[in-house]
mmCIF file of N, CA and C in Angstrom:
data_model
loop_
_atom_site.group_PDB
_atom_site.id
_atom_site.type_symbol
_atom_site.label_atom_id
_atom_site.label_comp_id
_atom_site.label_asym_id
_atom_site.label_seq_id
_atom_site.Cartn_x
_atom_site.Cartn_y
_atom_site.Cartn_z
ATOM 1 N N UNK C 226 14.854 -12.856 1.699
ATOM 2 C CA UNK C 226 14.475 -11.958 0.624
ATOM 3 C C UNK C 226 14.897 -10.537 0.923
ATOM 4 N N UNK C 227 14.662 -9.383 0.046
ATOM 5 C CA UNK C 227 15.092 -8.742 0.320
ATOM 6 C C UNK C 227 13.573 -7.471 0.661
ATOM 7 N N UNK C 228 13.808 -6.366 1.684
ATOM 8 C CA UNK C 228 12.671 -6.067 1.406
ATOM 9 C C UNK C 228 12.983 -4.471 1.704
ATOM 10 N N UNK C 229 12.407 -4.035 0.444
ATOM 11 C CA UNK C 229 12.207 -2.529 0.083
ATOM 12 C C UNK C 229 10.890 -1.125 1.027
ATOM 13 N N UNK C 230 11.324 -0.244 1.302
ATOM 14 C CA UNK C 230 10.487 0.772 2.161
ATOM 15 C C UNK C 230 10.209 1.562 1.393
ATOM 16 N N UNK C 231 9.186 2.165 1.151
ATOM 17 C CA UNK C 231 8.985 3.782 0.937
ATOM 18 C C UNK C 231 7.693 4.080 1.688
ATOM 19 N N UNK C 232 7.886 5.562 1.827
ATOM 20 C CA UNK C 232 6.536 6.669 2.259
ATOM 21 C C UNK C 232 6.342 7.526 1.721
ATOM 22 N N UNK C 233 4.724 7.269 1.084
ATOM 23 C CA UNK C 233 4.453 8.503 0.235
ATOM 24 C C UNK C 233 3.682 9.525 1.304
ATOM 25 N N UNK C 234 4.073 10.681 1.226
ATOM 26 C CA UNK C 234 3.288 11.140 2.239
ATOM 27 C C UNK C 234 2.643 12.103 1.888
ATOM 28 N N UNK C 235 0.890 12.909 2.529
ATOM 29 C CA UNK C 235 0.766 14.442 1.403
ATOM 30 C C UNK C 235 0.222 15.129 2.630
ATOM 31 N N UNK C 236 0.599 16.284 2.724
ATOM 32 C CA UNK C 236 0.207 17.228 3.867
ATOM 33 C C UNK C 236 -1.185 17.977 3.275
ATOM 34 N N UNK C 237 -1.979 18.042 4.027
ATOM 35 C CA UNK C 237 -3.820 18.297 3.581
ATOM 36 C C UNK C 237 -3.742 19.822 4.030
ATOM 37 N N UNK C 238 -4.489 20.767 3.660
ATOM 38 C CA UNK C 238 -4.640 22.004 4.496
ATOM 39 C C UNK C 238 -6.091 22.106 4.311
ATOM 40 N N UNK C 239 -6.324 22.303 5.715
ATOM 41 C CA UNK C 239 -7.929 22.755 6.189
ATOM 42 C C UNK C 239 -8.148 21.751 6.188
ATOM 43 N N UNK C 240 -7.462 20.551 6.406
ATOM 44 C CA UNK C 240 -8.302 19.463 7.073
ATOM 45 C C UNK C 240 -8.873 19.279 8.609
ATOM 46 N N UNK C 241 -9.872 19.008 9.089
ATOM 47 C CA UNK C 241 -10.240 19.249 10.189
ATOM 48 C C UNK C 241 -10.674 18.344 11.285
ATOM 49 N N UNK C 242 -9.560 17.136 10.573
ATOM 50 C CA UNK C 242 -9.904 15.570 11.519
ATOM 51 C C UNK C 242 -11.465 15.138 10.849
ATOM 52 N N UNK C 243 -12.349 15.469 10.287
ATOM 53 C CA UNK C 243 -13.748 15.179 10.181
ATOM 54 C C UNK C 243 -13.425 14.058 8.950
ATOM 55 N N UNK C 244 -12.276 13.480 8.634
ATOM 56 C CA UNK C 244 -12.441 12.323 7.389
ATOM 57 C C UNK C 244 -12.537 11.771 8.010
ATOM 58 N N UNK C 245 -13.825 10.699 7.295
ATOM 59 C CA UNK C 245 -13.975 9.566 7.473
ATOM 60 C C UNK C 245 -13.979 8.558 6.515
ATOM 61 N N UNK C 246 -13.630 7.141 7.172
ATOM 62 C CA UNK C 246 -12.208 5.932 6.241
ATOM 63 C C UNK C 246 -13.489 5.632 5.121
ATOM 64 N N UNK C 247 -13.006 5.868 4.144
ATOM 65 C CA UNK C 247 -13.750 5.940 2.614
ATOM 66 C C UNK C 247 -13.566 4.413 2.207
ATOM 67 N N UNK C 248 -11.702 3.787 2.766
ATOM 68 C CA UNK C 248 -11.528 2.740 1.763
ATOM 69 C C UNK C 248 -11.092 2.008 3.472
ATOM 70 N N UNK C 249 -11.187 0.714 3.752
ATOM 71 C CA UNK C 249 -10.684 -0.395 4.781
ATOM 72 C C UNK C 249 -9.718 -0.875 4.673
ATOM 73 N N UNK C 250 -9.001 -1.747 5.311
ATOM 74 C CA UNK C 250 -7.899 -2.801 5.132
ATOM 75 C C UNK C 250 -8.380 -3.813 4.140
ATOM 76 N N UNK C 251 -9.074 -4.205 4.421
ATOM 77 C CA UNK C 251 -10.121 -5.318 3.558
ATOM 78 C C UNK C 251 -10.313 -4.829 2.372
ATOM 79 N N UNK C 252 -10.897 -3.677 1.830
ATOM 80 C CA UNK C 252 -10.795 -3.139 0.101
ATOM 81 C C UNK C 252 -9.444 -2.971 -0.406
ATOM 82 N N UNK C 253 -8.205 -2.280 0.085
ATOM 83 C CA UNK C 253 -7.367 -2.127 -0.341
ATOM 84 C C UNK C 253 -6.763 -3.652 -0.066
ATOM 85 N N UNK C 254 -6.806 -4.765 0.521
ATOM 86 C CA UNK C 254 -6.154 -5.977 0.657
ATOM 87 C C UNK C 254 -6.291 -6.751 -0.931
ATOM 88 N N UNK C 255 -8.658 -6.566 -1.160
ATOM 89 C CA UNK C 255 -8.764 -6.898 -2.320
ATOM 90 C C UNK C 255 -8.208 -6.311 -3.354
ATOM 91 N N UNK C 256 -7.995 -5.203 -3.644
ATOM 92 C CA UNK C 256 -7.294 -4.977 -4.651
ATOM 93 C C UNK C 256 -5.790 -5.644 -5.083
ATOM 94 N N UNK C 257 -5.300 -5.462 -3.842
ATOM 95 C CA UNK C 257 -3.776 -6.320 -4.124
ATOM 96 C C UNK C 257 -4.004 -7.275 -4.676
ATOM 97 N N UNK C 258 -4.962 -8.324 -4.113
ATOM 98 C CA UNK C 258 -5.314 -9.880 -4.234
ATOM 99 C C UNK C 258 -5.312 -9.983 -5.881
ATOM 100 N N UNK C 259 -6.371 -9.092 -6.309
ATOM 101 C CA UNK C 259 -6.601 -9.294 -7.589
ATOM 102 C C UNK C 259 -5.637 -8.982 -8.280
ATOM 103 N N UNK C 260 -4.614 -7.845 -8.149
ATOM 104 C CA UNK C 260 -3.258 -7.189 -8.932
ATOM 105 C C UNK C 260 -2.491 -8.534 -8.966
ATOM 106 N N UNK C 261 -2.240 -9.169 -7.744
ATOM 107 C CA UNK C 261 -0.796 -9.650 -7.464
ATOM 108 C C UNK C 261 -1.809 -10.933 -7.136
ATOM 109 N N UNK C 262 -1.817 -11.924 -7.477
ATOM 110 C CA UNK C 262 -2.667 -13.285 -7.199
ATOM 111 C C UNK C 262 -1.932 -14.374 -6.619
ATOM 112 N N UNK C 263 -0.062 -14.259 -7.260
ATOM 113 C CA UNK C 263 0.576 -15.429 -6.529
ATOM 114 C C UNK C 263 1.415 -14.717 -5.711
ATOM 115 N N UNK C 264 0.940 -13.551 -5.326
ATOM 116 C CA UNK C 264 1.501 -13.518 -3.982
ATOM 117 C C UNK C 264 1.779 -14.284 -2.549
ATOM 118 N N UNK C 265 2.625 -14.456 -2.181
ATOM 119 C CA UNK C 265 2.840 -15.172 -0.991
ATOM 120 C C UNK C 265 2.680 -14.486 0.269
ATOM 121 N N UNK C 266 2.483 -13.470 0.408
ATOM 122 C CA UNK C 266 1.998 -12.551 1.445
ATOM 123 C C UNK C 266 1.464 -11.300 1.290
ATOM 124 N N UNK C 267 0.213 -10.655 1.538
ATOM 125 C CA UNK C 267 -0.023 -9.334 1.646
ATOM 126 C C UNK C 267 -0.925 -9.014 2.601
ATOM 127 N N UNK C 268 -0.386 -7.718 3.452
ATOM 128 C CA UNK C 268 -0.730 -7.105 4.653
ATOM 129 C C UNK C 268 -1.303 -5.717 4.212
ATOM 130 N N UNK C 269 -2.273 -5.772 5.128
ATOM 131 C CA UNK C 269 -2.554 -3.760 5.063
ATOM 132 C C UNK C 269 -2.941 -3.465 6.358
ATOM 133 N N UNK C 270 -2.504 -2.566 6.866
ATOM 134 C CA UNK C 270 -2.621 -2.092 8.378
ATOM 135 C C UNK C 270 -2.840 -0.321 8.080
ATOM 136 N N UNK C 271 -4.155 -0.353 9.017
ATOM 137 C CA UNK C 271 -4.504 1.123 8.811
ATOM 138 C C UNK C 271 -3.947 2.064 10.360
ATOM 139 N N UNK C 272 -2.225 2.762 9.543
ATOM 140 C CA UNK C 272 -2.000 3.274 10.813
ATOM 141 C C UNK C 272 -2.213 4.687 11.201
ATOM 142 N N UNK C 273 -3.715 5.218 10.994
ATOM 143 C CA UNK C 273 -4.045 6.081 11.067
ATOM 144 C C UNK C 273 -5.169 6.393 12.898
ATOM 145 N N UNK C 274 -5.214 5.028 13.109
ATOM 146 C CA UNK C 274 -5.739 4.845 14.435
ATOM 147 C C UNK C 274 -7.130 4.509 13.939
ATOM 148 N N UNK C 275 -7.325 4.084 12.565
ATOM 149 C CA UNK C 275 -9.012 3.404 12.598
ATOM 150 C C UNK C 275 -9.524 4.447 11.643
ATOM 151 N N UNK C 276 -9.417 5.753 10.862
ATOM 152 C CA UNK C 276 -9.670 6.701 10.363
ATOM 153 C C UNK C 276 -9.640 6.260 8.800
ATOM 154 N N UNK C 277 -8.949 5.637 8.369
ATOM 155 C CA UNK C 277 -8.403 5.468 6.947
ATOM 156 C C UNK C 277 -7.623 6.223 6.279
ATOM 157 N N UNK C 278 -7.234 7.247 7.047
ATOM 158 C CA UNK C 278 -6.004 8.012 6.097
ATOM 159 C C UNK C 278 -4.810 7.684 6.138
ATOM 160 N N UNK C 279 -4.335 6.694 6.730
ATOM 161 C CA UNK C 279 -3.040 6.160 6.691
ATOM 162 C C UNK C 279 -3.120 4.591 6.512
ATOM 163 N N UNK C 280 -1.661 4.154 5.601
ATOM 164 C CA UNK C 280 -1.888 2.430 5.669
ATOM 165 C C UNK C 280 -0.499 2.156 5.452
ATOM 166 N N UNK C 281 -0.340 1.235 5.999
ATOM 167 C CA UNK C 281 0.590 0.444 5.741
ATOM 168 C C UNK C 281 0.590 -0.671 4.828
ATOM 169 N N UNK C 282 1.373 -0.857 3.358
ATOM 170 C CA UNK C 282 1.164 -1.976 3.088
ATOM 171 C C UNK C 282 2.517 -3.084 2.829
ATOM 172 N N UNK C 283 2.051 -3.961 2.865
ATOM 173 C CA UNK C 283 3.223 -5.723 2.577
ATOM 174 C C UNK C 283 2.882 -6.034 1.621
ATOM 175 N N UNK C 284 3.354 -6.448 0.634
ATOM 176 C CA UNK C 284 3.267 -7.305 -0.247
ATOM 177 C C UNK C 284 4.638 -8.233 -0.583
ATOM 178 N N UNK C 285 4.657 -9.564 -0.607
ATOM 179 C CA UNK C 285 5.891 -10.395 -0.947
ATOM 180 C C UNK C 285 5.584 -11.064 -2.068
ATOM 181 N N UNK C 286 5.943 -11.049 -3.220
ATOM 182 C CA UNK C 286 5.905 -11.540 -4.248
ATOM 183 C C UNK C 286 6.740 -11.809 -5.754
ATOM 184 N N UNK C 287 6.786 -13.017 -6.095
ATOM 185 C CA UNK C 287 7.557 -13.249 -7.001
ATOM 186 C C UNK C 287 7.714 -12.453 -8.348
ATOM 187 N N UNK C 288 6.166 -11.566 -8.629
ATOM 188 C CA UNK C 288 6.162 -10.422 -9.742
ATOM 189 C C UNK C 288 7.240 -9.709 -9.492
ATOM 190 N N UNK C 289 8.134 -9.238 -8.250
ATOM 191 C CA UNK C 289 8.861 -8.011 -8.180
ATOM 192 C C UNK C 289 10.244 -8.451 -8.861
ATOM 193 N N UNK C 290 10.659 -9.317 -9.194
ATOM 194 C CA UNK C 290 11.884 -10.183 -9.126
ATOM 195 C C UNK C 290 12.531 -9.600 -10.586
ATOM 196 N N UNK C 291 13.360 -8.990 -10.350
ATOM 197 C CA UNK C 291 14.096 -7.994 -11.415
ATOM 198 C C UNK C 291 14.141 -6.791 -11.421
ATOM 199 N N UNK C 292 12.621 -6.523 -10.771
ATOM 200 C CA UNK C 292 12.212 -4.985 -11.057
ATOM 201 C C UNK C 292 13.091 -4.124 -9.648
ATOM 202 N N UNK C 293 13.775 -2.653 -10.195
ATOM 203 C CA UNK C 293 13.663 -2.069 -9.085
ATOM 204 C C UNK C 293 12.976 -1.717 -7.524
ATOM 205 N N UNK C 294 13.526 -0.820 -6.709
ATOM 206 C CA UNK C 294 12.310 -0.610 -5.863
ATOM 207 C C UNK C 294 11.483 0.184 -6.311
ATOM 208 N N UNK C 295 11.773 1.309 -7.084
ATOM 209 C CA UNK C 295 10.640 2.180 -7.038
ATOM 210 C C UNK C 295 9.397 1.492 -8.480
ATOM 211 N N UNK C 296 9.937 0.571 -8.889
ATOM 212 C CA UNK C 296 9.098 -0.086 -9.940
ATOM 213 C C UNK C 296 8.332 -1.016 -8.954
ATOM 214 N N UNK C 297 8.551 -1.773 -8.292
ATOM 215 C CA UNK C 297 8.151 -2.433 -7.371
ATOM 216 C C UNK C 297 6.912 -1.385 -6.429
ATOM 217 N N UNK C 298 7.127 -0.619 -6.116
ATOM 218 C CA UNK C 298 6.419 0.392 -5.121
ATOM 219 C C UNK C 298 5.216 1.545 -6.446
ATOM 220 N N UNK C 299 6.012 1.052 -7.790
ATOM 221 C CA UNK C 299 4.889 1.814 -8.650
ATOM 222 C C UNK C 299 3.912 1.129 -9.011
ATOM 223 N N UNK C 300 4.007 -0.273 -8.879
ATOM 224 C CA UNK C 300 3.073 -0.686 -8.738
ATOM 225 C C UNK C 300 1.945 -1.175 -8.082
ATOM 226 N N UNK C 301 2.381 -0.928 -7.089
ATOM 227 C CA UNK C 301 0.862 -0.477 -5.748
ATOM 228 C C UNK C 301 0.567 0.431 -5.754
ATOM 229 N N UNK C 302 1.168 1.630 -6.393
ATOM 230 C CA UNK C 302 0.717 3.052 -5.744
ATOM 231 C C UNK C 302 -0.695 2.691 -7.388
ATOM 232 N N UNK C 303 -0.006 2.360 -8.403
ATOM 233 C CA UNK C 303 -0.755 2.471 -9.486
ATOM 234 C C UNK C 303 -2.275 1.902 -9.406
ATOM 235 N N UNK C 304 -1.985 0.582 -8.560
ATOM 236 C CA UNK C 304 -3.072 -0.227 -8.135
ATOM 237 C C UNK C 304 -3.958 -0.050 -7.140
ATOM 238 N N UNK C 305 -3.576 1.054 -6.355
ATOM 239 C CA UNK C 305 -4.160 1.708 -5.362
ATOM 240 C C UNK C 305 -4.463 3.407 -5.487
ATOM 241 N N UNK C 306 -4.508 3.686 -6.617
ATOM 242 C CA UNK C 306 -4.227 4.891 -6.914
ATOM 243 C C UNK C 306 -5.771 5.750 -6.912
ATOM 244 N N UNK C 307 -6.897 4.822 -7.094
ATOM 245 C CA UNK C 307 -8.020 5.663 -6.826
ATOM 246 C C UNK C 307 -8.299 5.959 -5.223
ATOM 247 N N UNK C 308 -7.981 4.729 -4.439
ATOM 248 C CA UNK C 308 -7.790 4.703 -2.975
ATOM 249 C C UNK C 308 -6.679 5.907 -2.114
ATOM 250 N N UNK C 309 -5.845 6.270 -2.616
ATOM 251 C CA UNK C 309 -5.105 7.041 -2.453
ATOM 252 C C UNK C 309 -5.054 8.096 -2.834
ATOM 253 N N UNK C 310 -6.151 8.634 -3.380
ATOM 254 C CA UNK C 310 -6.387 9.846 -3.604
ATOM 255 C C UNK C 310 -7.209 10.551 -2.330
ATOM 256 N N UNK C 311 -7.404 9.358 -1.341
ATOM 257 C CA UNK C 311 -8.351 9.529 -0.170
ATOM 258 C C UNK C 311 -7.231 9.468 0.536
ATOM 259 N N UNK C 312 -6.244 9.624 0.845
ATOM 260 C CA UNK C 312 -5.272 8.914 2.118
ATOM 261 C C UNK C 312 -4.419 10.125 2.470
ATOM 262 N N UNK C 313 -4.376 10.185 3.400
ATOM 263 C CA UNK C 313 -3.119 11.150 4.134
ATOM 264 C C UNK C 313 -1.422 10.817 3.794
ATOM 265 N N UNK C 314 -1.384 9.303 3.567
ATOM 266 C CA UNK C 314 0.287 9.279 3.116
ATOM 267 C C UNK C 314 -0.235 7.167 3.476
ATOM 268 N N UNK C 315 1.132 7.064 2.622
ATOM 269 C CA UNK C 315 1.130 4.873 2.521
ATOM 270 C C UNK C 315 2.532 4.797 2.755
ATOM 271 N N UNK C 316 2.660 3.883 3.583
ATOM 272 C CA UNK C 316 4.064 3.204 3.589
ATOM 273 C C UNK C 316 3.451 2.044 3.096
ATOM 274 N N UNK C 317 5.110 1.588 2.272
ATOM 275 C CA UNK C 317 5.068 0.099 1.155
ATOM 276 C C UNK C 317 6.218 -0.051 1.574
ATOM 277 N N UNK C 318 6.136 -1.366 1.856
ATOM 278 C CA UNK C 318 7.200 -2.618 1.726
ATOM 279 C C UNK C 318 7.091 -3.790 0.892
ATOM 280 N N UNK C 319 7.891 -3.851 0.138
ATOM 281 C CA UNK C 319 7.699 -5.229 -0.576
ATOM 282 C C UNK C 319 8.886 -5.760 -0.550
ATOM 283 N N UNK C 320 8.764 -7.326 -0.631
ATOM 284 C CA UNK C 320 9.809 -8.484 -0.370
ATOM 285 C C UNK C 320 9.683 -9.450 -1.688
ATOM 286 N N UNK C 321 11.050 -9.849 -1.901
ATOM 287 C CA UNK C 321 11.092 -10.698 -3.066
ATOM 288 C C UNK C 321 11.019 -11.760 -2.370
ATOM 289 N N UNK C 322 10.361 -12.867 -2.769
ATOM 290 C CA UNK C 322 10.739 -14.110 -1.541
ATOM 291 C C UNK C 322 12.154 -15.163 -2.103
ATOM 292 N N UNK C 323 12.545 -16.047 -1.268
ATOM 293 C CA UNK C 323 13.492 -16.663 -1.662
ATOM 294 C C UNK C 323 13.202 -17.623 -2.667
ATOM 295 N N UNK C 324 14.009 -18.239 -3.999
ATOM 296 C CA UNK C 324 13.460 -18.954 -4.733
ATOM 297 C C UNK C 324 13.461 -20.162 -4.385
#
């Protein structure tokens, strides 16, 4: 398959390390689950060191299949978009799988 990167990233001022992780791997996983249901794979890794302001996410799924990347990647940010109003920056990867 083929698989697409981006990083959204947002620089905070006067932040003072004192956030604490609002949303888990596990809430943002459910959300995918429910967006994307025949997905064949989805990952979320919080690489912020345990904090929640950073994540990594996977998703492989047959919904992406036509769509660009950044259509592909607009639709997690869209689906994650109340969650990410909490986050320091997301990397997305998504994979079309083979048919």
């Amino acid at each position: 398959g083929h698989r697409y990167t981006s990083l959204l990233s947002r620089m905070w001022s006067g932040s003072s390390g004192q956030n604490t992780a609002k949303y888990t791997e596990k809430d943002l996983r459910q959300s995918l689950n429910d967006k994307f249901p025949g997905a064949e794979e989805i990952a979320v890794t919080d690489i912020s060191g345990g904090c929640g302001a950073m994540f990594e996410i996977f998703v492989k799924s047959q919904e992406f299949r036509g769509l660009s990347t950044v259509k592909q990647h607009r639709l997690i940010t869209e689906t994650l978009k109340e969650q990410i109003k909490d986050m320091h920056g997301l990397r997305i990867h998504t994979e079309i799988p083979e048919k």
